[in-house]
Amino acid sequence: METPEELRTEQIQNSLIKLGLGNLSNALPSSATDKIRTTPGISHVLSFYDRLAARRAASGLTTPIKFEDFTKEVEKEVLPTLYMSQGLRADINQTLNVKPMFNVMQSFAVGNGRDSNYNFTTIWGTDRHFLRGGLDNELNVNAHGATRISDSIISRFQAHASDKGAQVVLETDVAGPDFFLNLRTMNPSFLDSKFSGILGLNFSQSITKRLTLGLGGTWQRQQAEYPASAGFELGARYATDTYIGSGILTAQGMATLGFTQKLTDKVQAAVSTQLDLTGMSNMAALMAGEPPTPSGTTIAGVKVDFPDQSTIRAQIDSTGKLGFAVDRFVAPTVKMTISSELDHVKSACKIGLGLQIESQSESVAETMMKLQTADRDEARKFMADPPQ
């Protein structure tokens, strides 16, 4: 029979294993282990963690989405804002290999009001690693990479270089059983014996199977001689099978509210509201000496999917601005996008036409056909999207 001291030691070691520190007691000398065992209150802390971990495991919670994606259904899926463009655009994507994935994409744009009208991009990836690099006609260089360290940890980097300077972003995602953590730093530097750059932390926690709460924080110092500043934001998301509601509030008094409703299997409606509760975002009014006044904008939109793989997205906001985007496959490998934005107040109109062309070699096409006839589970695993 184990003595009470041995039972206490086993309890501590089991708790350390749950915390991911299972080898700590073995790595420490026996004197340090004895000190941990005899520290007043440590057994109570570990016992509380055991009860908390057991309750979380019994609740059946799942890994939530990223805090920054709380409103993605409204902004990225239903509303046409991200699908709208100006002028003419063509994207030609050629798949040269499937395993590992290797794609080459060329983008052409005319009349978009930008200096960059051509972009060449290459993409390489496996189920654990992903690399993407791009170069445009202004010799601006973009790079993005990601690696899956484990089933729950992904690290990535982003880099941009141009004649105006360079920018580097490093981040890590940790997906727990009922939480999601994102750590990010931008342009970190330790010159002049002081850290400068931007540090960010986003954390989301599943409270129930439908409710998720989130917290985000940012600390930044642009240069070593400048004082540092910090900010935070809070968020909540409630999701069911038919509707999703979310909200984010920042320390500066900016609030974002979103609601998505699935009307049918093919129709979704969404409402998004941006509020400035302090009125400090209207710099023109503040510079004119006017007192800050709270303001806001509301956008209502709808998305309709048709049996022929066509999609229509339309929206109208509280200022009277109308917008829509229509996606349609005119051929199995050619998708056409038509978009327009009409601003009644400014009497302005933007129209965009885009083409996306997919090209495959014969060997790649044969591989794709084999995947379609292979075991479904293995095919989905084989063709899983790389970490973004």
Tab-separated table of C-alpha atoms in Angstrom:
chain	number	residue	atom	x	y	z
A	1	MET	CA	0.000	0.000	0.000
A	2	GLU	CA	1.258	3.434	-0.921
A	3	THR	CA	1.977	5.861	1.881
A	4	PRO	CA	0.202	9.268	1.976
A	5	GLU	CA	3.482	10.904	0.916
A	6	GLU	CA	3.754	8.597	-2.107
A	7	LEU	CA	0.145	9.295	-3.049
A	8	ARG	CA	0.817	13.014	-2.795
A	9	THR	CA	3.928	12.664	-4.968
A	10	GLU	CA	1.942	10.734	-7.607
A	11	GLN	CA	-0.761	13.406	-7.554
A	12	ILE	CA	1.800	16.125	-8.167
A	13	GLN	CA	3.419	14.201	-11.036
A	14	ASN	CA	0.056	13.499	-12.696
A	15	SER	CA	-0.836	17.184	-12.503
A	16	LEU	CA	2.528	18.131	-13.995
A	17	ILE	CA	1.863	15.754	-16.899
A	18	LYS	CA	-1.490	17.454	-17.562
A	19	LEU	CA	0.296	20.788	-17.538
A	20	GLY	CA	2.813	19.485	-20.087
A	21	LEU	CA	5.566	19.399	-17.443
A	22	GLY	CA	5.578	15.671	-16.860
A	23	ASN	CA	9.374	15.370	-17.057
A	24	LEU	CA	9.993	18.246	-14.671
A	25	SER	CA	10.082	16.148	-11.518
A	26	ASN	CA	12.512	13.687	-13.093
A	27	ALA	CA	14.738	16.470	-14.408
A	28	LEU	CA	14.986	18.157	-11.002
A	29	PRO	CA	17.200	16.829	-8.224
A	30	SER	CA	15.506	14.932	-5.402
A	31	SER	CA	15.937	17.850	-3.026
A	32	ALA	CA	14.028	20.141	-5.393
A	33	THR	CA	11.296	17.513	-5.789
A	34	ASP	CA	10.989	17.196	-2.028
A	35	LYS	CA	10.722	20.957	-1.754
A	36	ILE	CA	7.871	20.996	-4.298
A	37	ARG	CA	6.078	18.242	-2.405
A	38	THR	CA	6.396	20.015	0.917
A	39	THR	CA	5.624	23.545	-0.284
A	40	PRO	CA	2.516	24.740	1.592
A	41	GLY	CA	-0.473	25.184	-0.685
A	42	ILE	CA	1.012	23.525	-3.788
A	43	SER	CA	-1.103	20.401	-3.377
A	44	HIS	CA	-4.233	22.559	-3.122
A	45	VAL	CA	-3.326	24.384	-6.329
A	46	LEU	CA	-2.735	21.140	-8.199
A	47	SER	CA	-5.914	19.639	-6.773
A	48	PHE	CA	-7.889	22.658	-7.981
A	49	TYR	CA	-6.351	22.288	-11.437
A	50	ASP	CA	-7.312	18.599	-11.495
A	51	ARG	CA	-10.936	19.419	-10.675
A	52	LEU	CA	-11.002	22.205	-13.257
A	53	ALA	CA	-9.473	19.985	-15.971
A	54	ALA	CA	-11.958	17.183	-15.206
A	55	ARG	CA	-14.898	19.572	-15.407
A	56	ARG	CA	-13.664	21.015	-18.722
A	57	ALA	CA	-13.186	17.526	-20.167
A	58	ALA	CA	-16.671	16.442	-19.069
A	59	SER	CA	-18.334	19.487	-20.632
A	60	GLY	CA	-17.526	18.320	-24.178
A	61	LEU	CA	-16.139	21.686	-25.314
A	62	THR	CA	-14.261	21.959	-28.607
A	63	THR	CA	-11.495	24.207	-29.888
A	64	PRO	CA	-12.949	27.648	-30.717
A	65	ILE	CA	-12.038	29.790	-33.698
A	66	LYS	CA	-9.487	32.569	-33.601
A	67	PHE	CA	-10.458	35.743	-31.787
A	68	GLU	CA	-9.811	37.750	-34.954
A	69	ASP	CA	-12.279	35.502	-36.830
A	70	PHE	CA	-15.251	36.128	-34.528
A	71	THR	CA	-17.042	38.065	-37.287
A	72	LYS	CA	-15.698	36.146	-40.302
A	73	GLU	CA	-19.124	34.841	-41.431
A	74	VAL	CA	-20.316	38.416	-41.905
A	75	GLU	CA	-17.181	39.996	-43.340
A	76	LYS	CA	-15.668	37.118	-45.325
A	77	GLU	CA	-18.610	34.998	-46.433
A	78	VAL	CA	-21.831	36.997	-46.790
A	79	LEU	CA	-20.940	40.638	-47.494
A	80	PRO	CA	-19.387	41.304	-50.931
A	81	THR	CA	-16.745	43.794	-49.724
A	82	LEU	CA	-13.793	41.420	-50.064
A	83	TYR	CA	-15.004	40.235	-53.488
A	84	MET	CA	-15.356	43.706	-55.022
A	85	SER	CA	-12.710	45.247	-57.251
A	86	GLN	CA	-12.189	48.088	-59.709
A	87	GLY	CA	-11.121	47.766	-63.318
A	88	LEU	CA	-10.088	44.531	-64.994
A	89	ARG	CA	-8.299	41.689	-63.273
A	90	ALA	CA	-7.145	38.219	-64.342
A	91	ASP	CA	-5.628	35.488	-62.169
A	92	ILE	CA	-4.032	32.504	-63.888
A	93	ASN	CA	-3.239	29.640	-61.526
A	94	GLN	CA	-1.270	26.647	-62.777
A	95	THR	CA	-0.895	23.523	-60.628
A	96	LEU	CA	2.417	21.880	-61.492
A	97	ASN	CA	2.446	19.206	-58.805
A	98	VAL	CA	0.091	17.799	-56.185
A	99	LYS	CA	2.352	16.127	-53.616
A	100	PRO	CA	4.101	18.215	-52.592
A	101	MET	CA	1.809	20.993	-53.781
A	102	PHE	CA	3.460	23.425	-56.189
A	103	ASN	CA	1.460	26.219	-57.832
A	104	VAL	CA	2.402	29.180	-59.978
A	105	MET	CA	0.015	32.127	-60.206
A	106	GLN	CA	0.140	35.293	-62.298
A	107	SER	CA	-2.160	38.255	-61.676
A	108	PHE	CA	-2.846	41.086	-64.105
A	109	ALA	CA	-4.810	44.235	-63.241
A	110	VAL	CA	-5.790	47.335	-65.221
A	111	GLY	CA	-7.650	50.412	-64.013
A	112	ASN	CA	-7.468	49.585	-60.314
A	113	GLY	CA	-5.879	52.896	-59.340
A	114	ARG	CA	-2.711	51.214	-58.096
A	115	ASP	CA	0.863	51.170	-59.315
A	116	SER	CA	1.104	47.400	-58.939
A	117	ASN	CA	-0.537	45.839	-62.005
A	118	TYR	CA	1.319	42.517	-62.231
A	119	ASN	CA	2.151	39.964	-59.581
A	120	PHE	CA	3.958	36.638	-59.862
A	121	THR	CA	3.426	34.168	-57.010
A	122	THR	CA	4.688	30.657	-56.306
A	123	ILE	CA	3.251	28.333	-53.672
A	124	TRP	CA	4.802	25.179	-52.246
A	125	GLY	CA	3.341	23.097	-49.472
A	126	THR	CA	2.946	19.752	-47.767
A	127	ASP	CA	0.715	18.651	-44.930
A	128	ARG	CA	3.189	20.227	-42.464
A	129	HIS	CA	4.940	23.051	-44.294
A	130	PHE	CA	3.818	25.910	-46.505
A	131	LEU	CA	5.754	28.584	-48.421
A	132	ARG	CA	4.522	31.377	-50.657
A	133	GLY	CA	6.504	34.104	-52.388
A	134	GLY	CA	5.470	36.956	-54.664
A	135	LEU	CA	7.016	39.707	-56.774
A	136	ASP	CA	5.152	42.542	-58.513
A	137	ASN	CA	6.085	44.951	-61.287
A	138	GLU	CA	7.241	47.549	-58.724
A	139	LEU	CA	9.757	44.984	-57.371
A	140	ASN	CA	7.885	44.675	-54.096
A	141	VAL	CA	8.615	41.297	-52.495
A	142	ASN	CA	6.168	39.371	-50.314
A	143	ALA	CA	6.830	36.103	-48.509
A	144	HIS	CA	4.707	33.917	-46.256
A	145	GLY	CA	5.551	30.647	-44.570
A	146	ALA	CA	4.090	28.279	-42.015
A	147	THR	CA	5.091	25.056	-40.335
A	148	ARG	CA	3.064	22.681	-38.213
A	149	ILE	CA	5.194	21.960	-35.146
A	150	SER	CA	2.625	19.575	-33.711
A	151	ASP	CA	-1.047	18.769	-34.129
A	152	SER	CA	-1.916	21.796	-31.987
A	153	ILE	CA	0.896	24.297	-32.699
A	154	ILE	CA	1.520	26.184	-35.949
A	155	SER	CA	4.189	28.851	-36.439
A	156	ARG	CA	4.244	31.236	-39.378
A	157	PHE	CA	6.008	34.293	-40.702
A	158	GLN	CA	5.209	37.101	-43.114
A	159	ALA	CA	7.693	39.432	-44.757
A	160	HIS	CA	7.328	42.411	-47.079
A	161	ALA	CA	10.093	44.460	-48.660
A	162	SER	CA	9.867	47.522	-50.927
A	163	ASP	CA	11.675	50.772	-51.580
A	164	LYS	CA	9.718	52.250	-48.639
A	165	GLY	CA	11.030	49.754	-46.101
A	166	ALA	CA	10.582	46.247	-44.805
A	167	GLN	CA	8.174	44.547	-42.451
A	168	VAL	CA	8.349	41.186	-40.688
A	169	VAL	CA	5.607	39.440	-38.724
A	170	LEU	CA	6.174	36.336	-36.592
A	171	GLU	CA	3.298	34.482	-34.964
A	172	THR	CA	2.341	31.189	-33.366
A	173	ASP	CA	-1.066	29.542	-33.008
A	174	VAL	CA	-1.800	27.133	-30.166
A	175	ALA	CA	-5.060	25.168	-30.435
A	176	GLY	CA	-6.033	23.646	-27.090
A	177	PRO	CA	-8.925	21.316	-26.329
A	178	ASP	CA	-11.221	24.259	-25.525
A	179	PHE	CA	-9.133	27.375	-26.220
A	180	PHE	CA	-7.167	29.056	-29.005
A	181	LEU	CA	-4.099	31.230	-28.418
A	182	ASN	CA	-2.340	33.457	-30.953
A	183	LEU	CA	0.975	35.192	-30.230
A	184	ARG	CA	2.302	37.749	-32.679
A	185	THR	CA	5.172	40.198	-33.020
A	186	MET	CA	5.827	42.728	-35.780
A	187	ASN	CA	9.248	44.189	-36.597
A	188	PRO	CA	10.854	43.105	-33.302
A	189	SER	CA	14.154	44.799	-32.510
A	190	PHE	CA	16.499	44.907	-29.501
A	191	LEU	CA	18.709	47.732	-30.721
A	192	ASP	CA	19.630	50.548	-28.305
A	193	SER	CA	19.167	48.087	-25.401
A	194	LYS	CA	15.382	48.446	-25.619
A	195	PHE	CA	12.763	46.392	-27.332
A	196	SER	CA	10.823	48.090	-30.107
A	197	GLY	CA	8.089	46.738	-32.304
A	198	ILE	CA	4.629	45.372	-31.720
A	199	LEU	CA	3.588	42.482	-29.502
A	200	GLY	CA	0.104	41.001	-29.728
A	201	LEU	CA	-1.846	38.314	-27.930
A	202	ASN	CA	-5.281	36.964	-28.848
A	203	PHE	CA	-7.063	34.369	-26.751
A	204	SER	CA	-10.461	32.724	-27.207
A	205	GLN	CA	-12.116	30.326	-24.772
A	206	SER	CA	-15.146	28.089	-25.226
A	207	ILE	CA	-17.520	28.684	-22.325
A	208	THR	CA	-20.306	26.438	-23.576
A	209	LYS	CA	-20.803	24.524	-26.815
A	210	ARG	CA	-22.268	27.703	-28.336
A	211	LEU	CA	-20.698	30.592	-26.418
A	212	THR	CA	-17.092	31.712	-26.906
A	213	LEU	CA	-15.371	34.650	-25.206
A	214	GLY	CA	-12.235	36.348	-26.495
A	215	LEU	CA	-9.558	38.745	-25.314
A	216	GLY	CA	-6.934	40.577	-27.331
A	217	GLY	CA	-4.047	42.777	-26.257
A	218	THR	CA	-1.402	44.844	-28.059
A	219	TRP	CA	1.794	46.460	-26.776
A	220	GLN	CA	3.923	48.593	-29.073
A	221	ARG	CA	6.916	50.902	-29.156
A	222	GLN	CA	7.696	52.212	-32.615
A	223	GLN	CA	11.219	53.338	-31.729
A	224	ALA	CA	13.412	52.847	-28.681
A	225	GLU	CA	13.327	56.543	-27.736
A	226	TYR	CA	9.521	56.721	-27.875
A	227	PRO	CA	7.234	55.725	-25.001
A	228	ALA	CA	5.327	52.460	-25.257
A	229	SER	CA	1.553	52.196	-25.611
A	230	ALA	CA	-0.905	49.376	-25.106
A	231	GLY	CA	-4.490	48.502	-25.923
A	232	PHE	CA	-6.923	45.666	-25.471
A	233	GLU	CA	-10.222	44.407	-26.832
A	234	LEU	CA	-12.951	42.060	-25.633
A	235	GLY	CA	-15.230	39.885	-27.725
A	236	ALA	CA	-18.054	37.372	-27.539
A	237	ARG	CA	-19.519	34.968	-30.080
A	238	TYR	CA	-22.684	32.874	-29.901
A	239	ALA	CA	-23.177	30.305	-32.674
A	240	THR	CA	-25.997	27.876	-33.433
A	241	ASP	CA	-26.817	25.816	-36.511
A	242	THR	CA	-28.913	28.631	-38.017
A	243	TYR	CA	-27.511	31.926	-36.743
A	244	ILE	CA	-24.309	33.472	-35.371
A	245	GLY	CA	-24.006	36.651	-33.322
A	246	SER	CA	-20.721	38.306	-32.365
A	247	GLY	CA	-19.371	41.511	-30.907
A	248	ILE	CA	-15.953	43.094	-30.278
A	249	LEU	CA	-15.228	46.159	-28.115
A	250	THR	CA	-11.852	47.938	-28.052
A	251	ALA	CA	-10.337	50.136	-25.355
A	252	GLN	CA	-10.579	53.105	-27.757
A	253	GLY	CA	-14.360	52.843	-27.748
A	254	MET	CA	-14.754	51.143	-31.134
A	255	ALA	CA	-17.396	48.404	-31.292
A	256	THR	CA	-18.127	45.870	-34.018
A	257	LEU	CA	-21.388	43.903	-33.976
A	258	GLY	CA	-22.262	41.169	-36.446
A	259	PHE	CA	-25.190	38.824	-36.994
A	260	THR	CA	-25.627	36.101	-39.618
A	261	GLN	CA	-28.843	34.153	-40.234
A	262	LYS	CA	-29.176	31.101	-42.470
A	263	LEU	CA	-32.558	31.557	-44.130
A	264	THR	CA	-32.327	28.433	-46.283
A	265	ASP	CA	-29.581	26.070	-47.399
A	266	LYS	CA	-28.795	28.488	-50.234
A	267	VAL	CA	-29.557	31.899	-48.688
A	268	GLN	CA	-27.797	33.736	-45.865
A	269	ALA	CA	-28.437	37.237	-44.517
A	270	ALA	CA	-26.087	39.335	-42.415
A	271	VAL	CA	-25.965	42.666	-40.578
A	272	SER	CA	-22.784	44.416	-39.464
A	273	THR	CA	-22.547	47.571	-37.350
A	274	GLN	CA	-19.440	49.655	-36.702
A	275	LEU	CA	-19.759	52.081	-33.760
A	276	ASP	CA	-17.452	54.838	-32.576
A	277	LEU	CA	-18.680	55.308	-29.022
A	278	THR	CA	-16.247	58.121	-28.211
A	279	GLY	CA	-16.361	60.030	-31.512
A	280	MET	CA	-12.564	60.231	-31.645
A	281	SER	CA	-12.229	58.611	-35.081
A	282	ASN	CA	-13.539	61.685	-36.946
A	283	MET	CA	-10.216	63.517	-37.193
A	284	ALA	CA	-11.542	66.158	-39.593
A	285	ALA	CA	-14.176	67.261	-37.073
A	286	LEU	CA	-11.689	67.242	-34.201
A	287	MET	CA	-9.185	69.359	-36.140
A	288	ALA	CA	-11.993	71.802	-36.928
A	289	GLY	CA	-12.614	72.252	-33.209
A	290	GLU	CA	-15.897	70.373	-33.109
A	291	PRO	CA	-16.654	68.258	-30.030
A	292	PRO	CA	-16.417	64.488	-30.490
A	293	THR	CA	-19.729	62.921	-31.419
A	294	PRO	CA	-20.474	59.185	-31.357
A	295	SER	CA	-21.152	57.776	-34.812
A	296	GLY	CA	-21.724	54.492	-36.555
A	297	THR	CA	-22.372	52.673	-39.805
A	298	THR	CA	-24.596	49.676	-40.449
A	299	ILE	CA	-24.366	47.312	-43.424
A	300	ALA	CA	-27.012	44.756	-44.371
A	301	GLY	CA	-26.268	42.074	-46.940
A	302	VAL	CA	-27.402	38.804	-48.409
A	303	LYS	CA	-25.698	35.864	-50.100
A	304	VAL	CA	-27.481	33.513	-52.512
A	305	ASP	CA	-25.982	30.296	-53.894
A	306	PHE	CA	-27.443	28.822	-57.081
A	307	PRO	CA	-27.360	25.198	-58.292
A	308	ASP	CA	-25.047	26.105	-61.186
A	309	GLN	CA	-22.308	27.121	-58.684
A	310	SER	CA	-23.076	30.806	-59.119
A	311	THR	CA	-23.108	33.112	-56.099
A	312	ILE	CA	-24.602	36.561	-55.669
A	313	ARG	CA	-23.654	38.856	-52.799
A	314	ALA	CA	-25.316	42.230	-52.289
A	315	GLN	CA	-25.236	44.883	-49.580
A	316	ILE	CA	-26.487	48.338	-48.634
A	317	ASP	CA	-25.186	50.523	-45.813
A	318	SER	CA	-26.673	53.327	-43.735
A	319	THR	CA	-25.063	55.989	-45.954
A	320	GLY	CA	-26.959	54.744	-49.023
A	321	LYS	CA	-23.987	53.000	-50.642
A	322	LEU	CA	-24.899	49.923	-52.695
A	323	GLY	CA	-22.613	47.065	-53.654
A	324	PHE	CA	-22.811	43.627	-55.202
A	325	ALA	CA	-20.578	40.846	-56.487
A	326	VAL	CA	-21.523	37.940	-58.750
A	327	ASP	CA	-19.373	34.807	-59.093
A	328	ARG	CA	-20.078	32.372	-61.899
A	329	PHE	CA	-18.197	29.465	-63.453
A	330	VAL	CA	-18.355	30.042	-67.197
A	331	ALA	CA	-16.276	26.871	-67.679
A	332	PRO	CA	-15.123	24.089	-65.347
A	333	THR	CA	-11.813	25.872	-64.741
A	334	VAL	CA	-12.803	29.499	-65.381
A	335	LYS	CA	-14.626	31.654	-62.836
A	336	MET	CA	-15.845	35.167	-63.649
A	337	THR	CA	-16.560	37.818	-61.023
A	338	ILE	CA	-18.521	40.991	-61.717
A	339	SER	CA	-18.759	43.618	-58.992
A	340	SER	CA	-19.992	47.166	-58.633
A	341	GLU	CA	-20.280	49.823	-55.955
A	342	LEU	CA	-22.607	52.822	-56.235
A	343	ASP	CA	-22.229	55.766	-53.847
A	344	HIS	CA	-25.305	57.995	-54.129
A	345	VAL	CA	-23.935	60.686	-51.808
A	346	LYS	CA	-20.701	61.193	-53.751
A	347	SER	CA	-22.250	60.345	-57.130
A	348	ALA	CA	-19.483	57.824	-57.693
A	349	CYS	CA	-19.501	54.356	-59.191
A	350	LYS	CA	-16.926	51.576	-59.369
A	351	ILE	CA	-17.133	48.553	-61.644
A	352	GLY	CA	-14.874	45.543	-61.657
A	353	LEU	CA	-14.504	42.441	-63.802
A	354	GLY	CA	-12.293	39.542	-62.825
A	355	LEU	CA	-11.349	36.152	-64.266
A	356	GLN	CA	-9.799	33.224	-62.421
A	357	ILE	CA	-8.344	30.528	-64.647
A	358	GLU	CA	-7.137	27.170	-63.314
A	359	SER	CA	-4.646	25.186	-65.359
A	360	GLN	CA	-3.314	21.660	-64.753
A	361	SER	CA	-0.802	19.442	-66.505
A	362	GLU	CA	-1.841	15.982	-67.677
A	363	SER	CA	0.052	14.257	-64.862
A	364	VAL	CA	-1.617	16.462	-62.263
A	365	ALA	CA	-5.017	15.809	-63.805
A	366	GLU	CA	-4.393	12.059	-63.625
A	367	THR	CA	-3.370	12.370	-59.980
A	368	MET	CA	-6.523	14.336	-59.233
A	369	MET	CA	-8.649	11.659	-60.877
A	370	LYS	CA	-6.955	8.958	-58.788
A	371	LEU	CA	-7.641	10.956	-55.652
A	372	GLN	CA	-11.312	11.243	-56.558
A	373	THR	CA	-11.609	7.466	-56.850
A	374	ALA	CA	-9.443	6.703	-53.787
A	375	ASP	CA	-10.646	6.214	-50.261
A	376	ARG	CA	-12.525	9.371	-49.243
A	377	ASP	CA	-10.947	9.793	-45.837
A	378	GLU	CA	-7.427	9.365	-47.169
A	379	ALA	CA	-8.120	11.715	-50.062
A	380	ARG	CA	-9.387	14.443	-47.761
A	381	LYS	CA	-6.357	14.034	-45.542
A	382	PHE	CA	-4.037	14.018	-48.560
A	383	MET	CA	-5.565	17.181	-50.029
A	384	ALA	CA	-6.027	19.012	-46.731
A	385	ASP	CA	-5.333	22.720	-46.892
A	386	PRO	CA	-1.849	23.674	-45.596
A	387	PRO	CA	-1.652	25.970	-42.538
A	388	GLN	CA	-2.396	29.575	-43.539
